PDB file of C-alpha atoms in Angstrom:
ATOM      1  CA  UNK R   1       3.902  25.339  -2.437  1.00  0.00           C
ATOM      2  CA  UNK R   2       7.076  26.347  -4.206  1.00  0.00           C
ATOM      3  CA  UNK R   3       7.698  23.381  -6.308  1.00  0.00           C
ATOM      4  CA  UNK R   4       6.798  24.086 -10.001  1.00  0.00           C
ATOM      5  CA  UNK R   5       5.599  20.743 -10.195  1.00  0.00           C
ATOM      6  CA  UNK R   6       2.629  21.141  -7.240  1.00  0.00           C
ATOM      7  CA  UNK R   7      -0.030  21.227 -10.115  1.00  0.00           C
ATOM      8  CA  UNK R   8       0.731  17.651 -10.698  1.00  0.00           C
ATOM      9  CA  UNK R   9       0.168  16.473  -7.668  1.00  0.00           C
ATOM     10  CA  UNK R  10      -4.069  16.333  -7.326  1.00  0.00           C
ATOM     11  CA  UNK R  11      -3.546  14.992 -11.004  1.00  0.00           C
ATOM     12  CA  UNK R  12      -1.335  12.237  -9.843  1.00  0.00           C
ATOM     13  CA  UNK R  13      -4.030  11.748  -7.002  1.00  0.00           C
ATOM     14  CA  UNK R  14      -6.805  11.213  -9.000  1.00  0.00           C
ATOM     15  CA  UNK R  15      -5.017   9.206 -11.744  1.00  0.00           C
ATOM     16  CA  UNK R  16      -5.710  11.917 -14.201  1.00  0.00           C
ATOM     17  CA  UNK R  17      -1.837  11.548 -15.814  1.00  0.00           C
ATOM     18  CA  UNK R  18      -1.246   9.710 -18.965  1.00  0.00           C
ATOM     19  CA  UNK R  19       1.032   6.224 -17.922  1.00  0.00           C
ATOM     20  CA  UNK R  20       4.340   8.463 -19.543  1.00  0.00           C
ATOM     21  CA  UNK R  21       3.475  11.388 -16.868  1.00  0.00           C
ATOM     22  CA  UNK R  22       2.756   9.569 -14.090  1.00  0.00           C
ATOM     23  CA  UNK R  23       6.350   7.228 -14.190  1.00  0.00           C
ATOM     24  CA  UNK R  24       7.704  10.597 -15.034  1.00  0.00           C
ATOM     25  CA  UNK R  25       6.001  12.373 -11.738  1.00  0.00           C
ATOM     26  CA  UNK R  26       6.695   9.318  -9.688  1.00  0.00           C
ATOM     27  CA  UNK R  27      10.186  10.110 -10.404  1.00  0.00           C
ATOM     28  CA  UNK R  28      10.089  13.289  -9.284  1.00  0.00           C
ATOM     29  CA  UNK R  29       8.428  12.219  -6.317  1.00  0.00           C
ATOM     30  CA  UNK R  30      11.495  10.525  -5.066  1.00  0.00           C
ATOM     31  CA  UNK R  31      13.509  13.443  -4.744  1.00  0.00           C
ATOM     32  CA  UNK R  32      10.754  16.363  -4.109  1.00  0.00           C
ATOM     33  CA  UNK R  33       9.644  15.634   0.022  1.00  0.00           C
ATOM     34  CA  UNK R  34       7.460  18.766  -0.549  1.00  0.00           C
ATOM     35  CA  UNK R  35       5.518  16.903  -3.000  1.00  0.00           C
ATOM     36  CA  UNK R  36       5.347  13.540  -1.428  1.00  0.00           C
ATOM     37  CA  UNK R  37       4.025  15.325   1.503  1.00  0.00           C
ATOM     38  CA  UNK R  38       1.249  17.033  -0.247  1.00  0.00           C
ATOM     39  CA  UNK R  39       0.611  13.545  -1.547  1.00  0.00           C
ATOM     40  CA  UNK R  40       0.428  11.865   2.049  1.00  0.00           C
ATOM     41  CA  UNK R  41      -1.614  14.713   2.563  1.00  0.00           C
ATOM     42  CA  UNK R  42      -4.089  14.038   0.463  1.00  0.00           C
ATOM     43  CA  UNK R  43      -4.510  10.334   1.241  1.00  0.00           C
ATOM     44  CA  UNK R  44      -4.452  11.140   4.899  1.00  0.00           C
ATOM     45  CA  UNK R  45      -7.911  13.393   3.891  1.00  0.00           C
ATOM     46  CA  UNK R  46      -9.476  10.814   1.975  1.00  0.00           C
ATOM     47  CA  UNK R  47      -8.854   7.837   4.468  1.00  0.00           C
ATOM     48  CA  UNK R  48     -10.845  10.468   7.103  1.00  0.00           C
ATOM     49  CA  UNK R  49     -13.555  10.828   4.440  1.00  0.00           C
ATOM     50  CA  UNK R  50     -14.185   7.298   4.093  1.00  0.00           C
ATOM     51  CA  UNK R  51     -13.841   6.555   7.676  1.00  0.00           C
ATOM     52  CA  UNK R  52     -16.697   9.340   8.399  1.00  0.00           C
ATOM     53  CA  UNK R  53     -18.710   8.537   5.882  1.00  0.00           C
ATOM     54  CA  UNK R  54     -22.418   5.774   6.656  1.00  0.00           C
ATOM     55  CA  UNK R  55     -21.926   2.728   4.674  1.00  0.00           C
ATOM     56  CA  UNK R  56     -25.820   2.439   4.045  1.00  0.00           C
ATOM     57  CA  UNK R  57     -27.430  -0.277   1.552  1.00  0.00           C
ATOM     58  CA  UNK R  58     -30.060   0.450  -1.156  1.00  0.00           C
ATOM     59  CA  UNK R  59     -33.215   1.712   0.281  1.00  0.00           C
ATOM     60  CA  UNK R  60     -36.294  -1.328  -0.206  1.00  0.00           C
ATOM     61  CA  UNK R  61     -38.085   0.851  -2.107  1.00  0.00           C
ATOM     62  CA  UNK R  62     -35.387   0.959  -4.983  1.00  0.00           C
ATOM     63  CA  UNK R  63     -34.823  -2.761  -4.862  1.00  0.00           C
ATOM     64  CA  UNK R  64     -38.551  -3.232  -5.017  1.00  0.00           C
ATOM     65  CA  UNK R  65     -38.566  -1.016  -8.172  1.00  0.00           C
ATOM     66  CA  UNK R  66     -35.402  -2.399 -10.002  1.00  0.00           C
ATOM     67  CA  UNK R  67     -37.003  -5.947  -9.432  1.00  0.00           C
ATOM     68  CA  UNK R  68     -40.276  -5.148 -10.830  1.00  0.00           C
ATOM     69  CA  UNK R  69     -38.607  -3.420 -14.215  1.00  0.00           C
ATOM     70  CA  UNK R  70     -36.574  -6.903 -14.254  1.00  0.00           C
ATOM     71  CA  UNK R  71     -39.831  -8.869 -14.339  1.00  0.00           C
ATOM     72  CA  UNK R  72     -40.718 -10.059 -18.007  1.00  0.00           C
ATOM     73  CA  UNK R  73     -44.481  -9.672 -17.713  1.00  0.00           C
ATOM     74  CA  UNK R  74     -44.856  -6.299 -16.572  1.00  0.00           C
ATOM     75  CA  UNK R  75     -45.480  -3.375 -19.732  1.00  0.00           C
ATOM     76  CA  UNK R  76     -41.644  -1.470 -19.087  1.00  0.00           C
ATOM     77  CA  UNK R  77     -42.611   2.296 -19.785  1.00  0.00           C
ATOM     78  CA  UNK R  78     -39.924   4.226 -20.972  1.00  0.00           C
ATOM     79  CA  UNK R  79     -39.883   6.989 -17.597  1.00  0.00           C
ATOM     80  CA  UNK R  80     -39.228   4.005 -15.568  1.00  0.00           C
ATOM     81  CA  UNK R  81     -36.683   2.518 -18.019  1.00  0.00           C
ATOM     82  CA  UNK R  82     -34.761   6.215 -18.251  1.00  0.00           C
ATOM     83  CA  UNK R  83     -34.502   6.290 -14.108  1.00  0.00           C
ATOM     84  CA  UNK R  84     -33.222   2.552 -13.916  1.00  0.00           C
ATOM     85  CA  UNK R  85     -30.597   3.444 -16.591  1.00  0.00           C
ATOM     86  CA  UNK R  86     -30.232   6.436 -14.414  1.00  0.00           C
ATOM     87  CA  UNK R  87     -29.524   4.490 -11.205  1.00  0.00           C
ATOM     88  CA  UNK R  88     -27.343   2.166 -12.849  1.00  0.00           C
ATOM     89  CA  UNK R  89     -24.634   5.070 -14.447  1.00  0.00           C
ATOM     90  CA  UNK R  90     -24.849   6.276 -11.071  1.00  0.00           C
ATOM     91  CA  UNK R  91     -23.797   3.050  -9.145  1.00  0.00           C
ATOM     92  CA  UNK R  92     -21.473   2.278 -12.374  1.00  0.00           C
ATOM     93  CA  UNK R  93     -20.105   6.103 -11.615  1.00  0.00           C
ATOM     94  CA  UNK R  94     -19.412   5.297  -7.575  1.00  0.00           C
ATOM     95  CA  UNK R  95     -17.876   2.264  -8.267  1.00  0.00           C
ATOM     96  CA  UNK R  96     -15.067   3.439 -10.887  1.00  0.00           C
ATOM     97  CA  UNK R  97     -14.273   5.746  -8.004  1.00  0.00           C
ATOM     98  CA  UNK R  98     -13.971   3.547  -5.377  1.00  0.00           C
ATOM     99  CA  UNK R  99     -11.621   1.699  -7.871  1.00  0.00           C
ATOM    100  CA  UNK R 100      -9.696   4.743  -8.634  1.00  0.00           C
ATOM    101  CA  UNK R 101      -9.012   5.565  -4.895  1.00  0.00           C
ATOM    102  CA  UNK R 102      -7.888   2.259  -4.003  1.00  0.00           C
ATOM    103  CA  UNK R 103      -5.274   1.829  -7.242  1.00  0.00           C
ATOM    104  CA  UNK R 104      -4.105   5.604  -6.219  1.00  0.00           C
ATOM    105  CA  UNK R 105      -3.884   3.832  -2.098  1.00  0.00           C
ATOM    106  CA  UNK R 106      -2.344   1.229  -3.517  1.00  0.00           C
ATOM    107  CA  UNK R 107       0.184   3.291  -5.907  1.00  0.00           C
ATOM    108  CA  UNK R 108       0.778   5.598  -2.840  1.00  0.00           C
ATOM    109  CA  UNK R 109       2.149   2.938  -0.275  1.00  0.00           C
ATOM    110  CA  UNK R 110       4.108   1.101  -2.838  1.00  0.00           C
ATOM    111  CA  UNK R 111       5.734   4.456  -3.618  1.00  0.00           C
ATOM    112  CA  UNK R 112       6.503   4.920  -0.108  1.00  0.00           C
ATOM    113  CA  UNK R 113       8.048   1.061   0.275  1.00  0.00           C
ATOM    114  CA  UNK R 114       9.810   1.387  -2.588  1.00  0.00           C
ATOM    115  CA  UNK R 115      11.355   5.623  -1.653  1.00  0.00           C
ATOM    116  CA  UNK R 116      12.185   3.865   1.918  1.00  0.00           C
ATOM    117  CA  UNK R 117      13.991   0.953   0.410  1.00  0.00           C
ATOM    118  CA  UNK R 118      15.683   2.943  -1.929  1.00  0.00           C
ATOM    119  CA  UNK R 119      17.059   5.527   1.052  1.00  0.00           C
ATOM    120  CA  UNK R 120      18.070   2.696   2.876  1.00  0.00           C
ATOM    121  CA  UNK R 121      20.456   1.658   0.315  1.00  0.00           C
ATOM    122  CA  UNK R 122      21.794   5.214   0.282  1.00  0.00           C
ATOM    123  CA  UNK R 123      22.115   5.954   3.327  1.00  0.00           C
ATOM    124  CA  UNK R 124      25.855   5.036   5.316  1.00  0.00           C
ATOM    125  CA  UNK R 125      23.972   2.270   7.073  1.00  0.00           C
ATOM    126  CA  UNK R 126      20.802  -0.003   6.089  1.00  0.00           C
ATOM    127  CA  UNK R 127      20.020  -0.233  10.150  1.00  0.00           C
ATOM    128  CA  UNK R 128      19.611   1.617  13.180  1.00  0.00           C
ATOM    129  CA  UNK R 129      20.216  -1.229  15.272  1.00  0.00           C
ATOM    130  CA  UNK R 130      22.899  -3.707  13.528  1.00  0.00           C
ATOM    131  CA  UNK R 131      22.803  -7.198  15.351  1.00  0.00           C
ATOM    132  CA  UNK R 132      21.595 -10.580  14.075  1.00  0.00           C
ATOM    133  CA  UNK R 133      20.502 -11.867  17.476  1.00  0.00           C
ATOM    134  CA  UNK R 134      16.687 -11.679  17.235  1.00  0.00           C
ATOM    135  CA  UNK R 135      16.645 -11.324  20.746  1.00  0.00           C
ATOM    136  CA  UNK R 136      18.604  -7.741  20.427  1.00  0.00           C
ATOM    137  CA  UNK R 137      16.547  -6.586  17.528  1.00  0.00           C
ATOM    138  CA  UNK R 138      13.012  -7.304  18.729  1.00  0.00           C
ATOM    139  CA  UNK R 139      13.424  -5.476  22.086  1.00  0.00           C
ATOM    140  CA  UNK R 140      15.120  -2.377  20.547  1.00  0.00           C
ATOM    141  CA  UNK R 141      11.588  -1.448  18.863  1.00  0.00           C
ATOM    142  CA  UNK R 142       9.901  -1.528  22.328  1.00  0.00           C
ATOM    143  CA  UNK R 143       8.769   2.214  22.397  1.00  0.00           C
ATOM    144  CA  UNK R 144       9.551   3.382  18.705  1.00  0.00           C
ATOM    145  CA  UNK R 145       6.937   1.612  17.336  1.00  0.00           C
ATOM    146  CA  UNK R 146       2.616   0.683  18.212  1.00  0.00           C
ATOM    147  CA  UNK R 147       3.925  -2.905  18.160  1.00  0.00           C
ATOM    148  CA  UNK R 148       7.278  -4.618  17.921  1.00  0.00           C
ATOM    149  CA  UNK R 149       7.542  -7.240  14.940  1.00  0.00           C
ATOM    150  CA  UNK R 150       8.253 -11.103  15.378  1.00  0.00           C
ATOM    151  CA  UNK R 151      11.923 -11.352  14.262  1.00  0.00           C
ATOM    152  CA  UNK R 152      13.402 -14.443  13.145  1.00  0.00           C
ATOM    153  CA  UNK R 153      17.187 -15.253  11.399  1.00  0.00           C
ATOM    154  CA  UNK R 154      17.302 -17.478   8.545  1.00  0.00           C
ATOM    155  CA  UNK R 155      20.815 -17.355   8.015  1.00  0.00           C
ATOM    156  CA  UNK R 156      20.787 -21.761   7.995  1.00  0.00           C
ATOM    157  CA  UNK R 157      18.976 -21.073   4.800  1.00  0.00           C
ATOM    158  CA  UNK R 158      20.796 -18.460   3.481  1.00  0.00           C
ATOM    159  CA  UNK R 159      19.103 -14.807   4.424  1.00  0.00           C
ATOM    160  CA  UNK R 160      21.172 -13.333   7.865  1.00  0.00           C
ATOM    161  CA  UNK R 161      19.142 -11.175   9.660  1.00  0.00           C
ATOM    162  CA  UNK R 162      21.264  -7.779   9.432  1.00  0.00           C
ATOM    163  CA  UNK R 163      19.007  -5.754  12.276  1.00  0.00           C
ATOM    164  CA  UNK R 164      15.800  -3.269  11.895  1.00  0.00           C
ATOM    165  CA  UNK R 165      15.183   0.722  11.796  1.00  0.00           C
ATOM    166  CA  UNK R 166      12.048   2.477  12.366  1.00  0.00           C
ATOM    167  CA  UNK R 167      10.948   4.237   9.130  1.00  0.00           C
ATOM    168  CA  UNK R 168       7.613   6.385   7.727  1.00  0.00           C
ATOM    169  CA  UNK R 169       4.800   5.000   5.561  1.00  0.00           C
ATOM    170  CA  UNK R 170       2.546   7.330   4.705  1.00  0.00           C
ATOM    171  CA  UNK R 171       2.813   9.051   8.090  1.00  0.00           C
ATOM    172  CA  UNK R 172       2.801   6.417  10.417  1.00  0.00           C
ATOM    173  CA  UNK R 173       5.832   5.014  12.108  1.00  0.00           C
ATOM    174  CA  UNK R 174       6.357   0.879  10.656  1.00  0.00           C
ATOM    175  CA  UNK R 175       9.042  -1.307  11.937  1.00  0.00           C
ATOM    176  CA  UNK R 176      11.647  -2.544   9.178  1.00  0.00           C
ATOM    177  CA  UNK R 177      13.445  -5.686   9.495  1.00  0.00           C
ATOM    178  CA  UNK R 178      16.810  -6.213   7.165  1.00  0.00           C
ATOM    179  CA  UNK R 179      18.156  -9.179   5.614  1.00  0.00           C
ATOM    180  CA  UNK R 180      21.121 -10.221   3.741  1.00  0.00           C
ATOM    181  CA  UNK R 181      21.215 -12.658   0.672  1.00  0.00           C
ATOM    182  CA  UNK R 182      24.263 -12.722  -1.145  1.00  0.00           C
ATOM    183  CA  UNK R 183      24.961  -9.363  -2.180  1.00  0.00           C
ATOM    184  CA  UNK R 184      20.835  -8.596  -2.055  1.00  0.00           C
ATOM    185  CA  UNK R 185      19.682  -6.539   0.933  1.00  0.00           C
ATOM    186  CA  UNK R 186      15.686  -7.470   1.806  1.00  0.00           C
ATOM    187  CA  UNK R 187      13.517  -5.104   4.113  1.00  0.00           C
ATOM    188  CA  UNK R 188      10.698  -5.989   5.571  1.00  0.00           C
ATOM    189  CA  UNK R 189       8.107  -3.705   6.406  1.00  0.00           C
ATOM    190  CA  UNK R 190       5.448  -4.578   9.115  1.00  0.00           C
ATOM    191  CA  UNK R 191       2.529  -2.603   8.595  1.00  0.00           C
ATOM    192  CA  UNK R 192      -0.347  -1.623  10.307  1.00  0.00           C
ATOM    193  CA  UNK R 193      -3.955  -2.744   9.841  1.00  0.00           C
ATOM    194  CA  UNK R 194      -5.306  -0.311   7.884  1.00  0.00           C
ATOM    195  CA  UNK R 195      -2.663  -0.862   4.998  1.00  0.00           C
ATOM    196  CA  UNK R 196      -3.091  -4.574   4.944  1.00  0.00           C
ATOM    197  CA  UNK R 197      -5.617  -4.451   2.003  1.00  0.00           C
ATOM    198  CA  UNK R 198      -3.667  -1.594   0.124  1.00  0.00           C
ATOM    199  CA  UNK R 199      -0.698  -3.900  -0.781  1.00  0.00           C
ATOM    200  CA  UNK R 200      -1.034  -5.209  -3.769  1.00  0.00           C
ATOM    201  CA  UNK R 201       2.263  -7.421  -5.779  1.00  0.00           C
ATOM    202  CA  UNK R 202       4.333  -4.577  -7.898  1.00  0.00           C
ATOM    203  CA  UNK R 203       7.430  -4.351  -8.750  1.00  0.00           C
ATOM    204  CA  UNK R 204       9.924  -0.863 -10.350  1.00  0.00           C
ATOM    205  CA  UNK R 205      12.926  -0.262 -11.620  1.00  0.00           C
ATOM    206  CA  UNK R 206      13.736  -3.951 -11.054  1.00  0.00           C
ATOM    207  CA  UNK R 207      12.567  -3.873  -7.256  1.00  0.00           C
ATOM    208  CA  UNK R 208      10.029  -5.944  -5.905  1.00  0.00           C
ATOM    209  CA  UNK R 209       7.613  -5.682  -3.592  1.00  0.00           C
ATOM    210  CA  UNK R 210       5.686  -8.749  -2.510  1.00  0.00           C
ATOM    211  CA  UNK R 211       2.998  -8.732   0.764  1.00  0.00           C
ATOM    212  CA  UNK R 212       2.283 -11.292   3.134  1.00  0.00           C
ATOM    213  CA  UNK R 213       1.586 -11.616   6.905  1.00  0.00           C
ATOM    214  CA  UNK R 214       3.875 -11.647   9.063  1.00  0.00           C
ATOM    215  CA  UNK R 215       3.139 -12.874  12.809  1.00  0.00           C
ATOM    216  CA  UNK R 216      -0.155 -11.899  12.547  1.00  0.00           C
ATOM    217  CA  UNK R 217       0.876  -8.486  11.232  1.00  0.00           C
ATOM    218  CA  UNK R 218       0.325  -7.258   7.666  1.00  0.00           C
ATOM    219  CA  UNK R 219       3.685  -6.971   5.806  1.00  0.00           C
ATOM    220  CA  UNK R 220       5.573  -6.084   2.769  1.00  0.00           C
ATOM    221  CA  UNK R 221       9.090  -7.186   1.525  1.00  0.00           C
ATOM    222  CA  UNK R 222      10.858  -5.531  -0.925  1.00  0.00           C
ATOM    223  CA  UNK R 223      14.225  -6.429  -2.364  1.00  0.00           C
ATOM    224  CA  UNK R 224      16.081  -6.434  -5.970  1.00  0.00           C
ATOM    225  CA  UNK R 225      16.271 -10.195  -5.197  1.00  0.00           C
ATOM    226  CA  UNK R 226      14.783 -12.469  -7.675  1.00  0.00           C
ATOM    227  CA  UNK R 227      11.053 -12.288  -8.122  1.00  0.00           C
ATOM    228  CA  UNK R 228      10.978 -15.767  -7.342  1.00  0.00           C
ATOM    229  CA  UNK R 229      13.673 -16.008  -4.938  1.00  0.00           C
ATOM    230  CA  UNK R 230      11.887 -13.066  -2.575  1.00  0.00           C
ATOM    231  CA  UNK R 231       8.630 -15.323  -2.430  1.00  0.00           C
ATOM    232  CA  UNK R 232      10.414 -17.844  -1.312  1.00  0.00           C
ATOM    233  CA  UNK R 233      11.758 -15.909   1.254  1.00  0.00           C
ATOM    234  CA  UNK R 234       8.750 -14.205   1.833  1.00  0.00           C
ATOM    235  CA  UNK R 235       6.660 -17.795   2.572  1.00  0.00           C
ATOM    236  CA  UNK R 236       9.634 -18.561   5.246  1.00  0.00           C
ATOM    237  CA  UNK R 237       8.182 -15.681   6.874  1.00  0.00           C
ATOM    238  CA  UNK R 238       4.832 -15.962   7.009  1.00  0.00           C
ATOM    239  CA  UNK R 239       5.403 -19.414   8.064  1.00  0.00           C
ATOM    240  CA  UNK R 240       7.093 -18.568  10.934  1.00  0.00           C
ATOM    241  CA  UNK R 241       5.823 -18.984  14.571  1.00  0.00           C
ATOM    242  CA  UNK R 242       4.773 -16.234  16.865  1.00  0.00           C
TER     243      UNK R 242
END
């Protein structure tokens, strides 16, 4: 990597950076694609260690054994005592990982809503398809996209459907639908399975991303609209009909 900030990137991973690093690194994430791709990298590696890896419960022997240390009237010798304590750190020691990969999962997609959002608003146009006939949108993702969102217009309430685009999570392919409130642009990202438990409420650089489901289909919105005002939008969603 040529980027003089590549060290910073496992670091980042494993939420080794102090809070002041890491909002400074996430910064330079938006503007470094060599980075971010070492970073999707990296998750991409992990997800296919956890997918290969036996989920496998605690052999009967060691539950036997934990229960009788628990047991008041047995003598506890201190050997036994020692590998219990032992057992415990260890399960204590998996457990802070498994919370440490899902925060960095977690801090990792919301980047990537968040970077996509942002580029949007850069970019000359929001859309690749501009229409607010639901019934032009929904067929233009047919073949861009796994599986074409359910698009609805809520302009009677106030948030006109603007049209969709086809952006990159991570490194799979998500359909983005685009609304208009007032002056407030809102995408919505429909994501695939395997994110659905990653999103998690956030919100940066007074952006805010909110998840629900939409159709059936995990999904994220993410505006500069009004914390409050985007869940209300975002519960017109997920209460709309298939």
């Amino acid at each position: 990597m040529d980027c003089r900030r590549s060290g910073d990137v496992p670091l980042y991973f494993d939420g080794e950076l102090d809070p002041a690093a890491t909002r400074e690194f996430e910064r330079h994430l938006d503007d470094c694609d060599e980075c971010r791709a070492t970073l999707v990298g990296l998750d991409a590696l992990r997800r296919d260690v956890r997918a290969a890896m036996p989920r496998v419960g605690a052999p009967a022997a060691l539950r036997e054994r934990l229960l009788a240390l628990a047991a008041p009237a047995r003598r506890r010798h201190w050997p036994a005592i020692a590998a219990a304590a032992a057992v415990a750190f260890a399960v204590g020691a998996v457990a802070t990982s498994v919370w440490r990969t899902r925060e960095a999962t977690r801090d990792a997609l919301a980047r990537d809503l968040f970077a996509s959002h942002w580029r949007s608003l850069a970019a000359t146009s929001p859309v690749d398809v501009v229409s607010s006939d639901r019934h032009t949108v929904k067929p233009w993702f047919a073949g861009k996209v796994a599986q074409a969102p359910l698009v609805r217009d809520f302009a009677a309430d106030g948030y006109a459907l603007v049209g969709g685009r086809v952006d990159y999570v991570g490194d799979a392919r998500v359909p983005v639908l685009v609304y208009r409130h007032g002056q407030h642009l809102i995408d919505v990202f429909v994501l695939g399975d395997a994110d659905a438990a990653a999103v998690a409420p956030t919100s940066r650089r007074g952006y805010t991303l909110d998840p629900l489901v939409l159709g059936h289909q995990p999904a994220a919105v993410v505006s500069d609209l009004d914390a409050e005002e985007l869940a209300r939008f975002a519960a017109q969603l997920a209460a709309a009909e298939p």
